[in-house]
mmCIF file of C-alpha atoms and ligand atoms in Angstrom:
data_model
loop_
_atom_site.group_PDB
_atom_site.id
_atom_site.type_symbol
_atom_site.label_atom_id
_atom_site.label_comp_id
_atom_site.label_asym_id
_atom_site.label_seq_id
_atom_site.Cartn_x
_atom_site.Cartn_y
_atom_site.Cartn_z
ATOM 1 C CA LYS A 255 79.362 78.060 126.863
ATOM 2 C CA ALA A 256 80.053 81.821 125.953
ATOM 3 C CA LYS A 257 82.724 81.548 128.268
ATOM 4 C CA ARG A 258 84.304 78.780 126.738
ATOM 5 C CA GLY A 259 83.815 80.452 123.089
ATOM 6 C CA GLY A 260 85.811 83.465 124.654
ATOM 7 C CA ARG A 261 88.558 81.564 125.754
ATOM 8 C CA MET A 262 88.718 80.035 122.600
ATOM 9 C CA GLN A 263 88.910 83.217 120.950
ATOM 10 C CA VAL A 264 91.594 84.572 123.435
ATOM 11 C CA ALA A 265 93.761 81.360 122.408
ATOM 12 C CA PHE A 266 93.202 82.179 118.643
ATOM 13 C CA PHE A 267 94.312 85.688 118.898
ATOM 14 C CA GLU A 268 97.348 84.501 121.079
ATOM 15 C CA ASP A 269 97.980 82.210 118.477
ATOM 16 C CA ALA A 270 97.993 85.136 115.748
ATOM 17 C CA LEU A 271 99.913 87.539 117.727
ATOM 18 C CA GLU A 272 102.586 84.712 118.384
ATOM 19 C CA ARG A 273 102.864 84.118 114.723
ATOM 20 C CA VAL A 274 103.546 87.963 113.901
ATOM 21 C CA VAL A 275 105.871 88.097 116.604
ATOM 22 C CA LYS A 276 107.985 84.991 115.315
ATOM 23 C CA GLU A 277 107.745 86.529 111.724
ATOM 24 C CA ARG A 278 109.239 89.811 112.856
ATOM 25 C CA ASN A 279 111.755 88.149 114.571
ATOM 26 C CA TRP A 280 112.597 86.031 111.793
ATOM 27 C CA ILE A 281 112.926 88.809 109.420
ATOM 28 C CA GLU A 282 115.314 90.879 112.380
ATOM 29 C CA ASN A 283 117.652 87.982 112.251
ATOM 30 C CA GLU A 284 117.790 87.270 108.757
ATOM 31 C CA LEU A 285 117.965 90.944 108.037
ATOM 32 C CA ARG A 286 121.360 91.390 110.392
ATOM 33 C CA GLU A 287 122.644 88.485 108.509
ATOM 34 C CA ALA A 288 121.748 89.758 105.134
ATOM 35 C CA ILE A 289 123.220 93.301 105.814
ATOM 36 C CA ARG A 290 126.566 91.589 107.049
ATOM 37 C CA ASN A 291 126.622 89.478 103.988
ATOM 38 C CA GLY A 292 125.812 92.239 101.882
ATOM 39 C CA ASP A 293 122.804 90.413 100.508
ATOM 40 C CA ILE A 294 120.754 93.730 99.901
ATOM 41 C CA VAL A 295 121.176 95.125 96.565
ATOM 42 C CA PRO A 296 120.020 98.165 94.411
ATOM 43 C CA HIS A 297 117.857 97.470 91.451
ATOM 44 C CA PHE A 298 117.235 100.603 88.953
ATOM 45 C CA GLN A 299 113.991 101.797 87.738
ATOM 46 C CA PRO A 300 114.296 104.616 85.121
ATOM 47 C CA VAL A 301 112.939 108.156 85.397
ATOM 48 C CA VAL A 302 111.803 109.329 82.185
ATOM 49 C CA ASP A 303 111.457 112.640 80.200
ATOM 50 C CA LEU A 304 107.835 112.382 79.322
ATOM 51 C CA SER A 305 108.417 114.521 75.848
ATOM 52 C CA THR A 306 111.259 113.360 74.748
ATOM 53 C CA ARG A 307 111.203 109.769 76.279
ATOM 54 C CA LYS A 308 114.947 109.824 77.247
ATOM 55 C CA VAL A 309 115.895 108.570 80.627
ATOM 56 C CA LEU A 310 117.061 111.111 82.917
ATOM 57 C CA GLY A 311 118.233 108.894 85.609
ATOM 58 C CA TYR A 312 117.612 105.815 87.690
ATOM 59 C CA GLU A 313 116.006 105.364 91.280
ATOM 60 C CA ALA A 314 117.898 102.678 93.328
ATOM 61 C CA LEU A 315 115.353 100.527 94.961
ATOM 62 C CA ALA A 316 116.380 97.878 97.803
ATOM 63 C CA ARG A 317 116.005 94.197 96.649
ATOM 64 C CA TRP A 318 116.553 91.233 98.743
ATOM 65 C CA ASN A 319 116.493 87.876 97.627
ATOM 66 C CA HIS A 320 116.406 85.246 100.631
ATOM 67 C CA ARG A 321 117.981 81.896 99.704
ATOM 68 C CA GLU A 322 114.815 79.968 101.299
ATOM 69 C CA ARG A 323 111.946 82.582 101.075
ATOM 70 C CA GLY A 324 113.010 84.394 97.800
ATOM 71 C CA SER A 325 112.249 87.771 97.151
ATOM 72 C CA ILE A 326 111.188 89.753 100.235
ATOM 73 C CA SER A 327 109.617 93.454 99.835
ATOM 74 C CA PRO A 328 111.036 96.453 101.202
ATOM 75 C CA ALA A 329 107.819 97.196 102.600
ATOM 76 C CA GLU A 330 108.642 94.298 104.753
ATOM 77 C CA PHE A 331 112.076 94.612 105.886
ATOM 78 C CA ILE A 332 112.790 98.408 105.634
ATOM 79 C CA PRO A 333 110.434 98.990 108.472
ATOM 80 C CA VAL A 334 112.139 96.403 110.422
ATOM 81 C CA ALA A 335 115.539 97.746 109.758
ATOM 82 C CA GLU A 336 114.305 101.216 111.264
ATOM 83 C CA GLU A 337 112.703 99.791 114.203
ATOM 84 C CA CYS A 338 115.885 97.710 115.146
ATOM 85 C CA GLY A 339 118.664 100.485 114.330
ATOM 86 C CA LEU A 340 119.896 98.754 111.016
ATOM 87 C CA ILE A 341 118.702 101.433 108.544
ATOM 88 C CA MET A 342 121.674 103.812 108.703
ATOM 89 C CA GLN A 343 124.126 100.541 108.016
ATOM 90 C CA LEU A 344 121.512 99.233 104.884
ATOM 91 C CA SER A 345 121.396 102.917 103.912
ATOM 92 C CA GLU A 346 124.995 103.164 103.548
ATOM 93 C CA GLN A 347 125.505 99.809 101.783
ATOM 94 C CA MET A 348 122.625 100.848 99.209
ATOM 95 C CA LEU A 349 124.433 104.436 98.540
ATOM 96 C CA VAL A 350 127.761 102.558 98.305
ATOM 97 C CA LYS A 351 126.659 99.934 95.648
ATOM 98 C CA ALA A 352 124.101 102.162 93.724
ATOM 99 C CA THR A 353 127.080 104.805 93.522
ATOM 100 C CA ASP A 354 129.554 101.750 92.312
ATOM 101 C CA VAL A 355 126.956 101.172 89.335
ATOM 102 C CA ALA A 356 126.061 104.727 88.572
ATOM 103 C CA ARG A 357 129.762 106.204 88.298
ATOM 104 C CA HIS A 358 129.843 104.190 84.928
ATOM 105 C CA TRP A 359 126.708 105.769 83.607
ATOM 106 C CA PRO A 360 126.772 108.977 81.502
ATOM 107 C CA GLN A 361 127.343 112.230 83.309
ATOM 108 C CA HIS A 362 123.984 113.458 82.764
ATOM 109 C CA ILE A 363 122.307 110.441 83.701
ATOM 110 C CA SER A 364 121.130 110.909 87.807
ATOM 111 C CA LEU A 365 120.811 108.649 90.689
ATOM 112 C CA SER A 366 117.926 108.897 93.367
ATOM 113 C CA VAL A 367 118.263 106.923 96.528
ATOM 114 C CA ASN A 368 115.589 106.760 98.890
ATOM 115 C CA VAL A 369 116.012 108.117 102.673
ATOM 116 C CA SER A 370 114.183 106.956 105.668
ATOM 117 C CA PRO A 371 112.005 109.104 107.929
ATOM 118 C CA VAL A 372 114.111 107.564 110.856
ATOM 119 C CA GLN A 373 117.552 108.899 109.174
ATOM 120 C CA LEU A 374 116.086 112.003 108.915
ATOM 121 C CA ARG A 375 115.879 112.372 112.387
ATOM 122 C CA ASP A 376 119.478 112.316 112.993
ATOM 123 C CA LYS A 377 120.929 115.843 112.785
ATOM 124 C CA GLY A 378 124.391 114.448 111.582
ATOM 125 C CA LEU A 379 122.231 112.845 108.480
ATOM 126 C CA GLY A 380 123.654 115.542 105.881
ATOM 127 C CA ARG A 381 127.376 115.243 106.939
ATOM 128 C CA LYS A 382 127.307 111.251 106.828
ATOM 129 C CA LEU A 383 125.865 111.355 103.540
ATOM 130 C CA LEU A 384 128.183 114.001 101.892
ATOM 131 C CA ASP A 385 130.999 112.122 103.810
ATOM 132 C CA LEU A 386 130.078 108.980 101.808
ATOM 133 C CA LEU A 387 130.145 110.678 98.869
ATOM 134 C CA ALA A 388 133.375 112.152 99.219
ATOM 135 C CA ALA A 389 134.696 108.614 99.944
ATOM 136 C CA THR A 390 133.262 106.977 96.968
ATOM 137 C CA GLY A 391 133.969 109.976 94.625
ATOM 138 C CA PHE A 392 130.334 110.205 93.248
ATOM 139 C CA PRO A 393 129.878 113.988 92.395
ATOM 140 C CA PRO A 394 126.983 115.134 94.508
ATOM 141 C CA ARG A 395 125.409 116.965 91.626
ATOM 142 C CA ARG A 396 124.610 113.607 90.137
ATOM 143 C CA LEU A 397 122.623 112.409 93.472
ATOM 144 C CA GLU A 398 119.225 112.885 94.213
ATOM 145 C CA VAL A 399 117.736 112.190 97.773
ATOM 146 C CA GLU A 400 114.188 111.173 98.034
ATOM 147 C CA ILE A 401 112.348 111.966 101.308
ATOM 148 C CA THR A 402 109.036 110.786 102.489
ATOM 149 C CA GLU A 403 106.524 113.617 103.532
ATOM 150 C CA ASN A 404 105.894 111.653 106.923
ATOM 151 C CA ALA A 405 109.768 112.054 107.520
ATOM 152 C CA LEU A 406 109.096 115.747 107.865
ATOM 153 C CA ILE A 407 106.690 115.338 110.537
ATOM 154 C CA ALA A 408 108.896 114.052 113.510
ATOM 155 C CA ASP A 409 111.273 117.327 113.350
ATOM 156 C CA LEU A 410 110.457 119.734 110.630
ATOM 157 C CA GLU A 411 113.532 121.663 111.633
ATOM 158 C CA THR A 412 116.464 119.086 111.671
ATOM 159 C CA ALA A 413 114.687 117.716 108.196
ATOM 160 C CA SER A 414 114.945 121.144 106.888
ATOM 161 C CA ASP A 415 118.322 121.751 108.017
ATOM 162 C CA THR A 416 119.854 118.495 106.325
ATOM 163 C CA ILE A 417 117.963 119.348 103.342
ATOM 164 C CA ARG A 418 119.550 122.947 103.049
ATOM 165 C CA GLU A 419 122.925 121.127 103.779
ATOM 166 C CA LEU A 420 122.647 118.755 101.224
ATOM 167 C CA ARG A 421 121.365 121.196 98.529
ATOM 168 C CA ALA A 422 123.925 123.485 99.278
ATOM 169 C CA ALA A 423 126.556 120.763 98.361
ATOM 170 C CA GLY A 424 124.736 120.149 94.997
ATOM 171 C CA VAL A 425 122.777 117.226 95.908
ATOM 172 C CA SER A 426 119.178 117.257 94.823
ATOM 173 C CA VAL A 427 115.959 116.661 97.268
ATOM 174 C CA ALA A 428 112.584 115.273 96.027
ATOM 175 C CA LEU A 429 109.629 114.984 97.962
ATOM 176 C CA ASP A 430 108.445 111.471 97.294
ATOM 177 C CA ASP A 431 104.724 110.159 97.614
ATOM 178 C CA PHE A 432 103.280 113.739 97.546
ATOM 179 C CA GLY A 433 100.045 114.133 98.346
ATOM 180 C CA THR A 434 99.765 111.282 101.037
ATOM 181 C CA GLY A 435 101.536 112.460 104.150
ATOM 182 C CA HIS A 436 100.073 115.159 106.631
ATOM 183 C CA SER A 437 99.995 118.791 106.204
ATOM 184 C CA SER A 438 101.813 118.402 102.526
ATOM 185 C CA LEU A 439 101.432 122.087 101.628
ATOM 186 C CA ASN A 440 103.223 123.403 104.897
ATOM 187 C CA HIS A 441 106.238 121.308 103.928
ATOM 188 C CA LEU A 442 106.569 123.343 100.801
ATOM 189 C CA ARG A 443 106.992 126.273 102.830
ATOM 190 C CA ALA A 444 109.281 124.894 105.506
ATOM 191 C CA CYS A 445 111.679 123.376 103.062
ATOM 192 C CA ARG A 446 113.046 123.770 99.512
ATOM 193 C CA PHE A 447 112.897 120.977 97.158
ATOM 194 C CA ASP A 448 114.010 120.203 93.556
ATOM 195 C CA LYS A 449 111.108 118.012 92.768
ATOM 196 C CA LEU A 450 108.054 116.500 93.795
ATOM 197 C CA LYS A 451 106.714 113.129 93.264
ATOM 198 C CA ILE A 452 103.261 112.218 92.623
ATOM 199 C CA ASP A 453 102.366 109.362 94.648
ATOM 200 C CA ARG A 454 101.198 106.079 92.510
ATOM 201 C CA SER A 455 97.749 106.264 93.928
ATOM 202 C CA PHE A 456 96.901 109.060 92.197
ATOM 203 C CA VAL A 457 97.895 108.151 89.203
ATOM 204 C CA SER A 458 96.629 104.714 89.093
ATOM 205 C CA SER A 459 93.260 106.097 89.906
ATOM 206 C CA LEU A 460 93.299 108.760 87.079
ATOM 207 C CA SER A 461 91.156 107.107 84.669
ATOM 208 C CA ASP A 462 88.153 106.440 86.732
ATOM 209 C CA ASN A 463 88.378 109.136 89.489
ATOM 210 C CA GLN A 464 87.587 112.831 88.873
ATOM 211 C CA ASP A 465 89.115 113.994 92.111
ATOM 212 C CA SER A 466 92.317 112.180 91.191
ATOM 213 C CA ARG A 467 92.660 113.845 88.063
ATOM 214 C CA ARG A 468 91.830 117.432 89.649
ATOM 215 C CA ILE A 469 94.778 116.597 92.521
ATOM 216 C CA VAL A 470 97.012 115.686 90.012
ATOM 217 C CA ASP A 471 96.542 118.837 87.711
ATOM 218 C CA ALA A 472 96.912 120.860 90.684
ATOM 219 C CA ILE A 473 100.105 119.300 91.747
ATOM 220 C CA ILE A 474 101.652 119.737 88.537
ATOM 221 C CA ASN A 475 100.645 123.303 88.647
ATOM 222 C CA LEU A 476 102.035 123.828 92.209
ATOM 223 C CA SER A 477 105.151 122.475 91.253
ATOM 224 C CA ARG A 478 105.304 124.948 88.440
ATOM 225 C CA SER A 479 104.795 127.746 90.567
ATOM 226 C CA PHE A 480 107.318 126.789 92.855
ATOM 227 C CA GLY A 481 109.839 126.172 89.952
ATOM 228 C CA VAL A 482 110.103 122.726 90.858
ATOM 229 C CA ARG A 483 110.300 119.469 88.864
ATOM 230 C CA CYS A 484 107.708 116.986 88.719
ATOM 231 C CA THR A 485 107.688 113.541 88.370
ATOM 232 C CA ALA A 486 104.789 111.155 88.461
ATOM 233 C CA GLU A 487 105.102 107.591 90.034
ATOM 234 C CA GLY A 488 103.574 104.435 88.905
ATOM 235 C CA ILE A 489 102.513 105.176 85.438
ATOM 236 C CA GLU A 490 101.256 101.782 84.264
ATOM 237 C CA GLN A 491 98.598 102.575 81.463
ATOM 238 C CA PRO A 492 99.211 104.737 78.253
ATOM 239 C CA GLY A 493 96.165 106.523 79.135
ATOM 240 C CA GLU A 494 97.675 108.038 82.261
ATOM 241 C CA LEU A 495 100.731 108.948 80.426
ATOM 242 C CA ALA A 496 98.946 110.809 77.985
ATOM 243 C CA MET A 497 96.725 112.596 80.637
ATOM 244 C CA LEU A 498 99.975 113.587 82.454
ATOM 245 C CA ALA A 499 102.008 114.779 79.513
ATOM 246 C CA GLY A 500 98.801 116.751 78.516
ATOM 247 C CA TRP A 501 98.965 118.498 81.761
ATOM 248 C CA GLY A 502 102.559 119.305 81.244
ATOM 249 C CA CYS A 503 104.074 116.663 83.638
ATOM 250 C CA GLN A 504 107.512 116.708 82.791
ATOM 251 C CA GLU A 505 109.063 113.455 83.996
ATOM 252 C CA GLY A 506 107.572 109.800 85.130
ATOM 253 C CA GLN A 507 108.417 106.444 86.310
ATOM 254 C CA GLY A 508 106.287 102.998 86.256
ATOM 255 C CA TYR A 509 106.271 99.833 84.549
ATOM 256 C CA LEU A 510 105.163 101.350 81.368
ATOM 257 C CA LEU A 511 108.299 103.144 81.340
ATOM 258 C CA GLY A 512 110.458 100.797 82.902
ATOM 259 C CA ARG A 513 110.607 98.397 85.749
ATOM 260 C CA PRO A 514 113.312 98.113 88.464
ATOM 261 C CA GLU A 515 115.841 95.919 86.834
ATOM 262 C CA GLU A 516 119.236 94.678 88.417
ATOM 263 C CA LYS A 517 121.174 96.340 85.587
ATOM 264 C CA THR A 518 124.677 95.254 86.414
ATOM 265 C CA SER A 519 125.418 96.294 82.485
ATOM 266 C CA PHE A 520 123.612 99.261 81.305
ATOM 267 C CA ASP A 521 123.358 99.803 77.322
ATOM 268 C CA PHE A 522 123.219 103.501 76.995
ATOM 269 C CA SER A 523 122.055 103.012 73.274
ATOM 270 C CA ASP A 524 118.662 102.381 74.835
ATOM 271 C CA VAL A 525 119.020 105.854 76.506
ATOM 272 C CA VAL A 526 115.606 106.609 74.769
ATOM 273 C CA ALA A 527 113.255 104.116 76.261
ATOM 274 C CA ALA A 528 110.945 102.218 73.788
ATOM 275 C CA PRO A 529 108.548 104.454 71.855
ATOM 276 C CA LEU A 530 105.072 104.122 73.140
ATOM 277 C CA ARG A 531 101.732 104.718 71.386
ATOM 278 C CA LEU A 532 99.852 107.609 73.341
ATOM 279 C CA ARG A 533 96.639 105.950 73.442
ATOM 280 C CA ALA A 534 95.912 102.310 73.855
HETATM 281 P P1 C2E B 824 108.832 104.482 96.671
HETATM 282 O O1 C2E B 824 110.372 105.029 96.874
HETATM 283 O O2 C2E B 824 107.861 105.475 96.374
HETATM 284 O O3 C2E B 824 109.126 103.535 95.202
HETATM 285 C C1 C2E B 824 108.168 103.621 94.340
HETATM 286 C C2 C2E B 824 107.905 101.901 94.738
HETATM 287 O O4 C2E B 824 106.804 101.543 93.567
HETATM 288 C C3 C2E B 824 108.796 100.830 94.358
HETATM 289 O O5 C2E B 824 108.437 99.923 95.069
HETATM 290 C C4 C2E B 824 108.639 100.468 92.994
HETATM 291 O O6 C2E B 824 109.096 98.962 92.784
HETATM 292 C C5 C2E B 824 107.373 100.621 92.894
HETATM 293 N N1 C2E B 824 106.637 100.927 91.598
HETATM 294 C C6 C2E B 824 107.097 101.818 90.634
HETATM 295 N N2 C2E B 824 106.615 101.753 89.284
HETATM 296 C C7 C2E B 824 105.438 100.936 89.655
HETATM 297 C C8 C2E B 824 104.082 100.697 88.858
HETATM 298 O O7 C2E B 824 104.313 101.146 87.555
HETATM 299 N N3 C2E B 824 103.381 100.212 89.450
HETATM 300 C C9 C2E B 824 103.285 99.505 90.657
HETATM 301 N N4 C2E B 824 102.390 98.755 91.186
HETATM 302 N N5 C2E B 824 104.337 99.923 91.289
HETATM 303 C C10 C2E B 824 105.661 100.716 90.928
HETATM 304 P P2 C2E B 824 109.403 98.809 96.215
HETATM 305 O O8 C2E B 824 110.847 98.583 95.202
HETATM 306 O O9 C2E B 824 108.707 97.863 96.719
HETATM 307 O O10 C2E B 824 109.549 99.995 97.259
HETATM 308 C C11 C2E B 824 108.652 100.215 98.096
HETATM 309 C C12 C2E B 824 109.041 101.390 99.073
HETATM 310 O O11 C2E B 824 110.117 101.188 99.909
HETATM 311 C C13 C2E B 824 109.541 102.858 98.231
HETATM 312 O O12 C2E B 824 108.685 103.452 97.772
HETATM 313 C C14 C2E B 824 110.720 103.355 99.608
HETATM 314 O O13 C2E B 824 109.757 104.267 100.288
HETATM 315 C C15 C2E B 824 111.161 102.170 100.091
HETATM 316 N N6 C2E B 824 112.453 101.904 99.741
HETATM 317 C C16 C2E B 824 112.946 101.045 98.735
HETATM 318 N N7 C2E B 824 114.221 100.769 98.680
HETATM 319 C C17 C2E B 824 114.593 101.783 99.930
HETATM 320 C C18 C2E B 824 116.231 102.010 100.232
HETATM 321 O O14 C2E B 824 116.817 101.445 99.781
HETATM 322 N N8 C2E B 824 115.929 102.845 101.586
HETATM 323 C C19 C2E B 824 115.015 103.243 102.076
HETATM 324 N N9 C2E B 824 114.971 103.902 103.013
HETATM 325 N N10 C2E B 824 113.560 103.056 101.567
HETATM 326 C C20 C2E B 824 113.619 102.104 100.371
HETATM 327 MG MG1 MG B 825 111.106 106.864 96.069
HETATM 328 MG MG1 MG B 826 107.381 107.220 95.812
HETATM 329 MG MG1 MG B 827 105.228 105.555 96.492
#
């Protein structure tokens, strides 16, 4: 009887595994086609100055609306794109499409794009991005590249060369999801950044976690002593905004300030985000 139960369990896991593999293959095939058709498009989330409430720029976030399945999250398809060698092509499309939109914005509004850890292992990445910028005619000074901490681990030297090359050309470099990767502080010694982005997980626990408050306050001070800008991600509550502004965090992003939107036409009379009350 026990033996039969065991066999049934194995069969159950085989079924589950088969489903996972099938789903993974489905995404890979559909993703290939979506990239071929240019179905993956940027949406734009504002980065806002917390003291003046002005929009400083927008982060481009990849969106895939599948004809049958509906919206598929980048958390699902970016890892697949990384695994099957599609990430550079996807990233190129995103950069071209996003700069095509951003070129019509006022000069002082910047554009941020995310770069995958896999791309950062490529010694030629800096050159590729700068060539693409030159081809599109988008000014490097208006572009910011966001790098996640985990990207730096694989090959810190290649990554820091790329960061140096981009910054020398005028592109800003932000360290994304700061605080969640390994050996965060060592990264600050190895590479020069223009901005630290405080991960959403710290921001969303500000109201009920004393340790999160200590960490966020410390990251803001850390960025100040490095002379770099600091952006808090994932601000959803007025209370979070008040705490961050009180600690001197200059910039923020989050549903409270603006969701990612397709924004084919930008109305820059709304350069100042809707006034918000500091307390709920
Ligand atoms: P990220 O770069 O840290 O982007 C922030 C994520 O938080 C976005 O999720 C955004 O929609 C979400 N977000 C922003 N404000 C709030 C908020 O107030 N509350 C909550 N709950 N979420 C908020 P998204 O668009 O699903 O992207 C997830 C991740 O996928 C991104 O994290 C980024 O690492 C990656 N990604 C997205 N687009 C691209 C891309 O074009 N290229 C690459 N390489 N990665 C991308
Ligand atoms: Mg980002
Ligand atoms: Mg982030
Ligand atoms: Mg994040």
